[in-house]
Amino acid sequence: MSQDFRLAQGGRIDREKPLRFLFDGHAYEGFAGDTLASAMLANGIHLVSRSFKYHRPRGIYGLGVEEPNALVETGIGAGIEPNARATTVELADGLIANSQNRWPSLRFDLGAVADLASPLLSAGFYYKTFMSPAGGWKIYEWLIRRAAGVGHAPELPDPDRYEHSYAHADVLVVGAGPAGLAAALAAGRAGARVMLVDDQVEPGGQLLNTPYAINGRPAPEWVAEATAELDRLPDVRRLARTLALGVYDHGYVACVERAIPVSQGRVRWRERLWRVRAKEIVVATGAIERAIIFDGNDRPGTMLASAARAYAVRYGVAAGQRAVVFANNDDAYRTALDLANAGVEVAAVVDLRHDLSGALPGMARERGLRVLAGHGIVGGRGRTRIKAVEAAPVDDPSNRQVIECDLLAVSGGWNPALHLYAHAGGKAAYDSGLAAFVPGAPAERMTIAGAAAGRFQLADCLADGARLGAEAARRAGFSAGPALVLDAPEPEPDSRIGPVASPSRGGKRFVDLHNDVTEADLRLAVTEGYRSVEHAKRYTTWGMGPDQGKTGNILGLNVLSDALGQPVPQVGTTTFRPPYHPVSFGALAGRETGDLVVPTRKTPMDSWHAEAGALFEPVGQWRRAKAYPKPGESLHAAADREVRAAREGVGLFDASTLGKIDMSGPGAETLIERVYCNNFASLKPGHARYGLMLGEDGMVKDDGVTARLGPDHFHMTTTTGGAAGVYVWIEDWLQTEWLDLEVFLTSVTEQWAVATLSGPKARQVLGPLTDVDLSAAAFPFMSFREGRVAGMPARIFRVSFSGDLSYEINVPARHGLALWQALMESGRPHGITPYGTEALHILRAEKGYIVVGHETDGTITPADLGMEAMVSKKKDFLGRRSLVRSGMSGPGRKHLVGLMTKDPARVLPMGAQILERPSEARPVPMIGHVTSSYHSPTMKRGIAMALVKNGRARMGDTVYLPLLDGPTVAAEVVKPVFYDPEGARRDG
Amino acid sequence: MLLIPCPYCGERAEGEFRYGGEAHFRRPDNHLEATDEAWADYLFMRKNPKGWHRERWMHLAGCRRWFYVVRHTITHKIATAYKVGDAHPDLPA
Amino acid sequence: MRRYSFVQLLRNAVGLGDGWQQAWRSPEPKSSYDVVIVGGGGHGLATAYYLAKNHGVRNIAVLEKGWLGGGNTGRNTTVVRSNYLWDESAAIYEHSLKLWEGLTRDLNYNLMFSQRGLVMLAHTEHELNEASRRVHANRLNGIDAEIWSREQTLAFIPILNGSKDIRYPVIGSSIQKRAGIARHDAVAWGFARAADALGVDIIQNCEVTAIRRDGSRVVGLDTTRGAIDARKVGLVAAGHSSVLAGLAGFRLPIESHPLQAMVSEPIKPVLDTVVMSGTVHAYVSQSDKGELVMGAGIDAFNSYAQRGSLPILEEIASAMIELFPIVSRLKVLRSWGGIVDICPDASPIIGKTPVDGLYINCGWGTGGFKATPGSGWVLADTIANDRPHPLAAPFSLNRFSSGRLIDEHGAAAVAH
């Protein structure tokens, strides 16, 4: 086929650039400047889809985002996009499109049996059946799910990239039609930083297909002139192919820009999400034409009048050869005239109104068009394409006449596009003259111009835009620039709108084409008591399809108004929510996918770990080495080996992720005293102490070792995961409550790299590298020294999380890798072994050291952990008051204990629950759970830590742990220290 | 994405801040002697108003200062921001 | 109440039926009721239904400020599960799940309760350990739960990103097979229809403006549709609880935040279960209509606006692509926000209040939908007998003074 319906002349397509495309496997041709829809129509393709519920044949209905029918699949393989609107897909050479929701083919679709069964499938039918037998829903649902859905998801990951951009604007103008262009010009001339976004390929909006002139010249010439001026203004940014999706708080607007399609290869980015912060927003989004309710108002070949007009004038396509225009307003006569002027035969204009005294109907009559006043369309013919309509007087619907046609252009009036206004919290008001909702009270930072405000005359749109653009610039702090003088005479319109429904003879009358919701469905909903507009919507799914009811909203409200006997404004309106038009997941996510989904924090030694073949694990945003398995070695075996090394020889651990907070100032000691529950006042400079931090609720919040570097200077460490929270929390107290304390906090987590040497040979490894005296007498356990290690400035903390001799060596982060390498080198003769987090956990569990988040879960107090002796009785500290509440003591509390399985080879699963005695009863009371559990290479047996109700009174008792798919395991309750309880090795 | 007027740095996007909830609820004086009820009141009970709300924010990715904001919990409109120690401004009508 | 059935549907389809009745009446409020429930969402309607059905109370009204089910009932992501960590939570959610299993037939309204299973992914060792703790506890509480290996998980959810070489690879999961989803609006409508049939007056567009007391006892309410006397009043108005408590003269440990959700355009079936991920932070199911229904995060700030912010949607989109790379070219159709009342321990408050005859049910945070029948059941019992139902007792308001909180934060790392 070769564009049989392309008009001989006219249109803004480039006839020099033919583009080939495939639809359902057939090859067609269009021109540059076409949308897929206009190119399909140029080739006479009207049947493009099947409807959601009844699988009725459907054609192209609209021109852009309002399209309810023409959802197709574009692309192939990984590049598939389901549910693409043919009306918004820019034609590119080689475009592949396929119809959806049909089997075996678009023309012969077995799903259409649903149409025959439609009396059974009335609104909400599924709430009333499928209830038997009990459990039958599983089968019904399986069938329903396969019938539902529209397009198919791609089966491969997306090969394209998506971008995010930020922009700031004094004035953001949405829509580049007459109002938007005028607004952008006025604001731009005032010197404001203006952003003008429009979803079309070229600016102009309705001006691209208006026959009227601006300042005496064809409108498109003014568009070109205005655009050129905007492009010259240095602070104006104009984005085409960019749709404003949503308005959020404080002038934050999300827009999505589509890439210019390419015929070969891939675009650099497919879509770009703009996040615009605007001081002022001028909404010039125009209006969307609505449909009319009549019997069989969904035949392919039926479309919005404005769409038929634009296809003819803007794209040079005759959507049919013989058209009927069905109207309830004067604007439709423009369509009739434009179609006639473009060479389409207009068989009749059928107008629901009796009194047609306006200028436009007059012009139509003068042009020789047949106008049927006071008539409605009451039926039609044709299955996959309209062949004829039946028109009849509104007062005498049985008095039908058949008018042959292959295009039915429908105009039920216009709805201002108030979506963005609604997003901004605006409450629309009903204008009964326009039979439409118009903006009510102003929304924050927003003004509304032109057709979006219900002002449809060209001169009004231009004037609105010029005025509101200048005002927006003024509010943003700019004085007005040269005035815009725009003169645009038009025929005086008759603004009266007729009814939006034609008399019925019992056919299907759709109010929502996509979801197949009919007038009868809405009336049934009201009959059944779903009287609130939201109930009616949800019960029938009216307005909930992919088009979100852009053409059918007012129609449905009129039906409800009639059924309820209430005026439309009393019926209410449903809320518009972002996005205005569906947006891809890809665009919302931008580059934050794959490796960039969350930032990866790496320690300065990370590259060494990677080269050593470390097995990494994510810990929050950090990636940490879990173990360093040798080739063929399991994680378990590697961790065992690493533990043995750290116990018997020397191990090296990267502890850089530990949270670190530097605290200095005369109030530092007092501050520390208040945030830790144990005493720190007695800590001497040069020494370190383990500190336990509680929330105000008395629960253990974080822990770590804090060293006193000087009288007023502390180095606090926190858990890896708690670092940010603890820092913010202490700042909070310091800044808002303890204003008397002069302390400076600095988060230095990333400033220091930390390598921990652990094991009996640690001293021999560190000794040769440092000027610090490492002897036990000169540098005892829980003290700190400053010196040099391998020539680098270092702080060495003699603390231990393994229970063996251990040094935590801190160097400035930039030296971290060098330190690590130097320690490995120095340790080589001693068999130094790097160990990861798995071994660390085993080492500390052997000693019974807690890990916040394992042995605590936000419900655990110091006493629960057996640390009540640490808690200061003398000072006040955060959380103290909570510890004496009634629920914080008594036999119901859980205590931290150790568990030794009767079978030493048995390693309990983490999280296993504990019973007092074996029981098969369910539910059964549990007395606690395993918090940490490992095979201990040192003890050569399974060891576990657990929280057990009244656990300290159960020492020596046997408890029982039913495993998920195995036996119930018996274990003895013991003290939670398995290795070197005296601490001789640690202190040596 | 709210636009938070940091009294030290000016207006910045919400993403730079940490929210701290209701402002100006007081730890009971002599809190160690406070009743369980009074203590629970301080720990947990909140005004949670539908309307103007005095709340705490910290400019974590900026000056790292805690400060107060008067914000409307339905419209999200921000009336004012003020520093710790400033007199509490009246709530808008 | 005329029963719904396929036969009825058929008769009406061929014109032999006598049409459909209204599902519930729209009565004028009477001047006095034995029990008034404030809040016409799922929980309030369920409370009224069980008061009438289980306790024989006949003179009940449900007052709804707007339209039935217009709060969180009509705004949630419809997940139903009972695999909670603590015994107290597990007990009430499991009671609820058992009611769900018979609810469609009990109400004679198809709630489309679909027990398609719910998989909670584990991406880190810590997450797997937490899952293990929860699953062990669930099993001993008589709740179905399993730990699945990485391979089992990937086989069950074919579109899940199975690569090991990603930021947060799936290392295993826990599954509750009896969990699933239901049609949220139908829950409100089904309870409303069944309650109405038992004589409950459901009064919409009726906002409570004052709670009247005689000394320490509640005696009635002032509403936008006139004064109503009441012997007992239940406050069941998620998203407005603090305001109502304020009218009654007490405070709640609650902060209200916007929780966002979104749906994709309808597509043919790709996901046959419910998937939750704590680390990648998403939860998603595919509705019978074909939309992917996704829950996003909570905005940090207090808010009563039923809308949320863009960053939350960006995050959920990224999380979705990370979990299911094929969704990238699909499109998000609609997003919306609900107001969730968050308690400090992420557990609800059910029971008596400082005012005699006044009961409250609130603070469900992100977990309210799944509890609808169970919560209605226990609150009805609590109101009828003026003492906490055993399952409600641990969730009393005074736990905040004693410190006996039921901290579900650990178990609910992701909103659900």
Coordinates of C-alpha atoms in Angstrom, one line a residue, chain C:
Chain C
M1 CA -29.7 -9.4 51.4
R2 CA -30.2 -11.0 48.0
R3 CA -27.3 -13.4 47.6
Y4 CA -24.9 -13.1 44.7
S5 CA -24.3 -16.2 42.6
F6 CA -23.6 -17.2 39.0
V7 CA -27.2 -18.2 38.6
Q8 CA -28.3 -14.7 39.7
L9 CA -25.9 -13.2 37.2
L10 CA -27.2 -15.4 34.4
R11 CA -30.8 -14.6 35.2
N12 CA -30.2 -10.9 35.1
A13 CA -28.1 -11.3 31.9
V14 CA -30.9 -12.9 30.0
G15 CA -33.5 -10.6 31.5
L16 CA -35.1 -13.1 33.8
G17 CA -33.7 -11.6 37.0
D18 CA -35.4 -8.9 39.0
G19 CA -32.4 -6.5 38.8
W20 CA -29.8 -5.8 41.3
Q21 CA -30.5 -4.3 44.7
Q22 CA -28.4 -1.6 46.2
A23 CA -25.5 -3.1 48.1
W24 CA -26.2 -1.0 51.1
R25 CA -28.7 1.7 52.2
S26 CA -27.9 5.3 52.6
P27 CA -29.9 6.0 55.8
E28 CA -30.3 9.3 57.7
P29 CA -28.5 9.1 61.0
K30 CA -30.7 8.3 64.0
S31 CA -30.4 10.4 67.1
S32 CA -28.9 7.5 69.1
Y33 CA -27.1 4.3 68.7
D34 CA -25.7 1.6 71.0
V35 CA -22.4 1.7 69.2
V36 CA -21.0 4.2 66.8
I37 CA -18.0 3.3 64.8
V38 CA -16.1 6.4 63.4
G39 CA -14.5 5.5 60.2
G40 CA -16.0 3.7 57.2
G41 CA -12.9 1.9 56.0
G42 CA -12.3 -1.8 56.0
H43 CA -11.5 -1.9 59.7
G44 CA -14.5 0.1 60.8
L45 CA -16.9 -1.8 58.6
A46 CA -15.5 -5.1 59.8
T47 CA -15.9 -4.0 63.4
A48 CA -19.5 -3.1 62.8
Y49 CA -20.1 -6.4 60.9
Y50 CA -18.6 -8.6 63.7
L51 CA -20.4 -6.5 66.4
A52 CA -23.7 -7.4 64.7
K53 CA -22.8 -10.9 63.7
N54 CA -20.8 -12.2 66.6
H55 CA -22.2 -10.2 69.5
G56 CA -25.8 -9.5 68.4
V57 CA -25.5 -5.8 68.7
R58 CA -28.3 -4.4 66.5
N59 CA -28.2 -0.6 66.8
I60 CA -24.9 0.3 65.2
A61 CA -23.9 3.1 63.0
V62 CA -20.7 3.6 61.0
L63 CA -19.9 7.2 60.3
E64 CA -17.7 8.0 57.3
K65 CA -16.3 11.5 56.6
G66 CA -16.1 10.9 52.9
W67 CA -16.9 7.7 50.9
L68 CA -16.6 4.2 52.1
G69 CA -13.2 2.7 51.8
G70 CA -11.8 6.0 50.6
G71 CA -8.9 6.0 53.1
N72 CA -6.1 3.5 53.2
T73 CA -8.5 0.6 52.3
G74 CA -8.7 2.0 48.8
R75 CA -5.1 3.1 48.6
N76 CA -3.0 0.2 49.6
T77 CA -1.1 -2.5 47.7
T78 CA -3.5 -5.3 49.0
V79 CA -0.9 -7.6 50.5
V80 CA -2.2 -10.2 53.0
R81 CA 0.2 -12.2 55.1
S82 CA 0.7 -13.3 58.7
N83 CA 4.4 -14.1 58.9
Y84 CA 5.2 -11.6 61.6
L85 CA 8.1 -12.1 64.0
W86 CA 6.7 -11.6 67.5
D87 CA 4.1 -13.9 69.0
E88 CA 1.7 -11.2 69.6
S89 CA 1.7 -9.9 66.0
A90 CA 1.8 -13.4 64.5
A91 CA -1.3 -14.3 66.6
I92 CA -3.5 -11.4 65.5
Y93 CA -2.3 -11.5 61.8
E94 CA -2.8 -15.3 61.6
H95 CA -6.3 -14.9 63.1
S96 CA -6.9 -12.4 60.4
L97 CA -5.5 -14.6 57.7
K98 CA -7.7 -17.5 58.8
L99 CA -10.7 -15.2 58.5
W100 CA -9.6 -14.0 55.0
E101 CA -9.6 -17.7 53.9
G102 CA -13.3 -17.9 54.4
L103 CA -14.3 -14.3 54.0
T104 CA -15.5 -14.3 50.4
R105 CA -18.1 -16.9 51.2
D106 CA -18.9 -15.5 54.6
L107 CA -19.7 -12.1 53.0
N108 CA -21.1 -13.5 49.8
Y109 CA -18.9 -11.0 48.0
N110 CA -15.9 -12.1 45.9
L111 CA -12.9 -10.4 47.5
M112 CA -10.6 -12.1 44.9
F113 CA -8.5 -13.3 47.8
S114 CA -5.6 -14.9 45.9
Q115 CA -3.3 -17.0 48.0
R116 CA -0.5 -16.8 45.5
G117 CA 2.3 -16.8 48.1
L118 CA 4.6 -14.0 49.2
V119 CA 8.4 -14.2 48.8
M120 CA 10.6 -12.0 51.0
L121 CA 13.9 -11.9 49.3
A122 CA 17.2 -12.0 51.2
H123 CA 20.1 -10.2 49.6
T124 CA 22.5 -10.2 52.5
E125 CA 23.6 -12.7 55.1
H126 CA 22.0 -10.5 57.8
E127 CA 18.7 -10.5 56.0
L128 CA 18.8 -14.3 55.6
N129 CA 19.5 -14.7 59.3
E130 CA 16.6 -12.4 60.2
A131 CA 14.4 -14.4 57.8
S132 CA 15.5 -17.6 59.5
R133 CA 14.6 -16.2 62.9
R134 CA 11.2 -15.2 61.6
V135 CA 10.5 -18.5 59.8
H136 CA 11.5 -20.6 62.9
A137 CA 9.2 -18.5 65.0
N138 CA 6.3 -18.6 62.5
R139 CA 6.5 -22.4 62.3
L140 CA 6.3 -22.8 66.0
N141 CA 3.4 -20.4 66.0
G142 CA 1.6 -22.6 63.5
I143 CA 2.1 -20.3 60.6
D144 CA 3.3 -21.7 57.3
A145 CA 6.7 -20.4 56.3
E146 CA 9.8 -21.7 54.6
I147 CA 13.3 -20.7 53.8
W148 CA 14.1 -21.1 50.2
S149 CA 17.5 -21.3 48.6
R150 CA 18.6 -18.9 45.9
E151 CA 17.8 -21.6 43.2
Q152 CA 14.3 -22.3 44.5
T153 CA 13.6 -18.6 44.6
L154 CA 14.8 -17.9 41.1
A155 CA 12.8 -20.9 39.8
F156 CA 9.6 -19.6 41.4
I157 CA 10.1 -16.1 40.1
P158 CA 11.5 -16.4 36.5
I159 CA 11.7 -12.6 35.9
L160 CA 13.8 -12.0 39.0
N161 CA 17.4 -10.9 38.3
G162 CA 19.3 -14.0 38.9
S163 CA 22.8 -12.7 38.3
K164 CA 25.4 -13.2 41.0
D165 CA 27.3 -10.3 39.8
I166 CA 25.0 -7.5 40.8
R167 CA 24.9 -5.0 43.7
Y168 CA 22.6 -7.1 45.8
P169 CA 22.3 -10.6 44.4
V170 CA 19.4 -12.8 45.7
I171 CA 20.9 -15.3 48.1
G172 CA 17.7 -16.9 49.3
S173 CA 14.3 -16.0 50.6
S174 CA 11.5 -16.8 52.9
I175 CA 8.0 -17.6 51.6
Q176 CA 4.6 -17.8 53.1
K177 CA 2.5 -19.7 50.6
R178 CA -0.8 -18.9 52.2
A179 CA -0.1 -15.2 51.8
G180 CA -1.3 -13.2 48.8
I181 CA -3.4 -10.3 47.7
A182 CA -7.1 -9.3 47.7
R183 CA -9.2 -6.8 45.8
H184 CA -9.0 -3.8 48.2
D185 CA -12.2 -2.0 47.3
A186 CA -14.2 -5.2 47.5
V187 CA -13.3 -5.6 51.1
A188 CA -14.9 -2.4 52.1
W189 CA -17.9 -3.0 49.9
G190 CA -18.3 -6.6 50.9
F191 CA -18.2 -5.7 54.6
A192 CA -20.5 -2.8 54.1
R193 CA -23.1 -4.9 52.2
A194 CA -23.0 -7.7 54.9
A195 CA -23.1 -5.2 57.8
D196 CA -26.0 -3.3 56.2
A197 CA -27.9 -6.6 55.8
L198 CA -27.5 -7.1 59.6
G199 CA -29.0 -3.6 60.2
V200 CA -26.0 -1.5 60.5
D201 CA -26.5 2.1 59.4
I202 CA -23.7 3.2 57.2
I203 CA -23.6 6.9 57.0
Q204 CA -21.3 8.6 54.5
N205 CA -20.3 12.2 54.2
C206 CA -20.6 12.5 57.9
E207 CA -17.7 14.0 59.7
V208 CA -17.3 14.0 63.5
T209 CA -16.7 17.4 64.8
A210 CA -16.7 16.8 68.6
I211 CA -16.8 13.9 71.0
R212 CA -19.1 14.5 73.9
R213 CA -18.4 13.3 77.3
D214 CA -20.1 13.1 80.7
G215 CA -17.3 13.1 83.1
S216 CA -14.9 10.4 82.0
R217 CA -17.5 8.6 79.9
V218 CA -18.3 9.1 76.2
V219 CA -22.0 9.9 75.6
G220 CA -22.1 10.9 71.9
L221 CA -20.7 12.7 69.0
D222 CA -21.4 16.0 67.1
T223 CA -21.2 15.5 63.4
T224 CA -21.7 17.5 60.3
R225 CA -25.1 15.7 60.0
G226 CA -26.2 16.5 63.6
A227 CA -25.6 15.2 67.1
I228 CA -25.7 11.5 67.7
D229 CA -25.9 9.9 71.1
A230 CA -23.9 6.8 71.6
R231 CA -23.3 4.4 74.5
K232 CA -20.0 3.2 73.0
V233 CA -17.8 4.7 70.4
G234 CA -15.0 3.0 68.4
L235 CA -12.5 5.3 66.7
V236 CA -11.3 3.4 63.6
A237 CA -10.0 6.2 61.3
A238 CA -6.5 5.5 60.1
G239 CA -4.9 8.7 59.0
H240 CA -7.0 10.8 61.3
S241 CA -6.5 9.1 64.6
S242 CA -4.5 11.8 66.3
V243 CA -7.1 14.4 65.4
L244 CA -10.0 12.3 66.8
A245 CA -8.0 11.5 69.9
G246 CA -7.5 15.2 70.3
L247 CA -11.3 15.7 70.2
A248 CA -11.6 13.1 73.0
G249 CA -8.9 14.8 75.0
F250 CA -5.9 12.4 74.8
R251 CA -2.8 12.0 72.8
L252 CA -1.4 9.1 70.8
P253 CA 2.1 8.0 70.1
I254 CA 1.5 8.3 66.4
E255 CA 2.9 10.3 63.5
S256 CA 1.2 10.4 60.1
H257 CA 3.2 10.0 57.0
P258 CA 2.5 9.7 53.3
L259 CA 3.1 6.2 51.9
Q260 CA 3.2 6.0 48.2
A261 CA 2.1 3.3 45.8
M262 CA 2.0 3.0 42.0
V263 CA 0.7 0.8 39.3
S264 CA 2.0 0.0 35.8
E265 CA 0.0 -0.2 32.7
P266 CA -1.7 -3.6 32.4
I267 CA 0.4 -6.3 30.8
K268 CA 0.0 -10.0 30.3
P269 CA 0.9 -12.1 33.4
V270 CA 4.6 -12.0 34.3
L271 CA 4.6 -12.3 38.1
D272 CA 2.6 -15.0 39.8
T273 CA 3.4 -14.2 43.4
V274 CA 4.0 -11.3 45.7
V275 CA 7.7 -10.2 46.1
M276 CA 9.1 -8.1 48.8
S277 CA 12.7 -7.0 49.1
G278 CA 14.0 -5.2 52.1
T279 CA 17.4 -4.3 50.9
V280 CA 16.4 -3.2 47.4
H281 CA 13.3 -1.8 48.9
A282 CA 10.3 -2.7 46.9
Y283 CA 7.2 -4.9 47.1
V284 CA 5.2 -5.8 44.2
S285 CA 2.4 -8.1 42.9
Q286 CA 0.5 -8.2 39.6
S287 CA -3.2 -7.6 39.8
D288 CA -5.7 -9.7 38.0
K289 CA -6.1 -6.9 35.6
G290 CA -2.5 -7.1 34.7
E291 CA -1.1 -4.0 36.4
L292 CA 2.1 -4.4 38.5
V293 CA 1.1 -3.0 41.9
M294 CA 4.1 -1.6 43.7
G295 CA 4.6 -0.1 47.2
A296 CA 7.1 2.5 47.6
G297 CA 8.6 4.1 50.6
I298 CA 7.3 6.6 53.2
D299 CA 8.2 10.2 53.1
A300 CA 10.1 11.1 56.2
F301 CA 8.0 14.1 57.2
N302 CA 4.7 14.3 58.8
S303 CA 1.9 14.8 56.4
Y304 CA -1.8 14.5 55.9
A305 CA -1.7 15.1 52.2
Q306 CA -2.7 12.1 50.2
R307 CA 0.2 12.5 47.9
G308 CA 3.9 11.9 48.0
S309 CA 7.1 13.1 46.5
L310 CA 8.9 12.2 43.3
P311 CA 12.1 10.8 44.8
I312 CA 10.2 8.0 46.4
L313 CA 8.8 7.0 42.9
E314 CA 12.3 7.2 41.4
E315 CA 13.6 4.9 44.1
I316 CA 10.9 2.3 43.6
A317 CA 11.4 2.4 39.8
S318 CA 15.1 1.8 40.3
A319 CA 14.5 -1.0 42.7
M320 CA 12.0 -2.6 40.3
I321 CA 14.5 -2.6 37.5
E322 CA 17.2 -3.9 39.8
L323 CA 14.9 -6.8 40.8
F324 CA 13.2 -7.3 37.4
P325 CA 15.2 -5.9 34.6
I326 CA 12.4 -6.5 32.1
V327 CA 10.2 -3.8 33.6
S328 CA 12.4 -0.9 32.4
R329 CA 10.4 -0.3 29.2
L330 CA 7.0 -0.8 30.9
K331 CA 5.3 2.3 32.0
V332 CA 4.0 3.6 35.3
L333 CA 0.3 4.5 34.9
R334 CA -0.6 6.1 38.2
S335 CA 0.8 6.9 41.6
W336 CA -1.0 7.8 44.8
G337 CA -0.4 8.3 48.4
G338 CA -2.1 7.2 51.6
I339 CA -1.7 8.5 55.1
V340 CA -0.2 5.9 57.4
D341 CA -0.2 6.3 61.2
I342 CA 3.2 5.1 62.5
C343 CA 3.7 3.9 66.0
P344 CA 7.1 4.0 67.6
D345 CA 7.3 0.2 67.7
A346 CA 5.6 -0.3 64.2
S347 CA 2.7 -2.2 65.9
P348 CA -0.9 -1.1 66.2
I349 CA -2.9 0.2 69.1
I350 CA -6.2 -1.7 69.8
G351 CA -8.4 -1.4 72.8
K352 CA -9.6 0.9 75.5
T353 CA -8.7 4.6 75.9
P354 CA -8.6 6.9 78.9
V355 CA -12.2 7.7 78.1
D356 CA -14.8 5.1 79.3
G357 CA -16.8 3.7 76.5
L358 CA -14.4 5.0 73.9
Y359 CA -12.3 2.4 72.0
I360 CA -9.6 2.9 69.5
N361 CA -8.0 0.9 66.7
C362 CA -5.1 2.7 65.0
G363 CA -1.4 2.8 64.3
W364 CA -1.3 0.0 61.8
G365 CA 1.3 1.8 59.8
T366 CA 1.8 0.1 56.5
G367 CA 0.2 -3.2 57.6
G368 CA -3.4 -2.4 58.1
F369 CA -5.1 -4.0 55.1
K370 CA -4.0 -7.5 55.9
A371 CA -5.4 -7.2 59.4
T372 CA -8.8 -5.9 58.3
P373 CA -11.0 -8.9 59.4
G374 CA -8.9 -9.8 62.4
S375 CA -8.8 -6.3 63.7
G376 CA -12.5 -5.9 63.2
W377 CA -13.1 -9.2 65.0
V378 CA -11.0 -8.3 68.1
L379 CA -12.2 -4.7 68.3
A380 CA -15.8 -5.8 68.1
D381 CA -15.2 -8.3 70.9
T382 CA -13.4 -5.6 73.0
I383 CA -16.3 -3.1 72.5
A384 CA -19.0 -5.7 73.2
N385 CA -17.3 -6.9 76.4
D386 CA -15.6 -3.7 77.5
R387 CA -12.3 -5.5 78.0
P388 CA -9.5 -6.2 75.6
H389 CA -9.8 -9.3 73.5
P390 CA -6.9 -11.6 74.4
L391 CA -5.3 -11.0 71.0
A392 CA -5.7 -7.3 71.4
A393 CA -4.4 -7.1 75.0
P394 CA -0.7 -6.8 74.1
F395 CA -1.5 -3.9 71.8
S396 CA -2.9 -1.7 74.5
L397 CA -2.1 2.0 74.7
N398 CA -0.5 1.6 78.1
R399 CA 2.4 -0.5 76.7
F400 CA 4.1 2.8 76.0
S401 CA 4.3 3.6 79.7
S402 CA 5.4 0.1 80.8
G403 CA 7.9 -0.2 78.0
R404 CA 6.5 -3.5 76.8
L405 CA 6.7 -2.6 73.2
I406 CA 6.2 -5.0 70.3
D407 CA 8.9 -3.8 68.1
E408 CA 8.3 -5.0 64.6
H409 CA 10.8 -2.7 63.0
G410 CA 13.4 -5.4 62.5
A411 CA 10.8 -7.7 60.9
A412 CA 9.3 -5.0 58.7
A413 CA 12.4 -3.4 57.2
V414 CA 10.4 -2.7 54.1
A415 CA 7.0 -1.1 54.3
H416 CA 4.3 -3.5 53.2

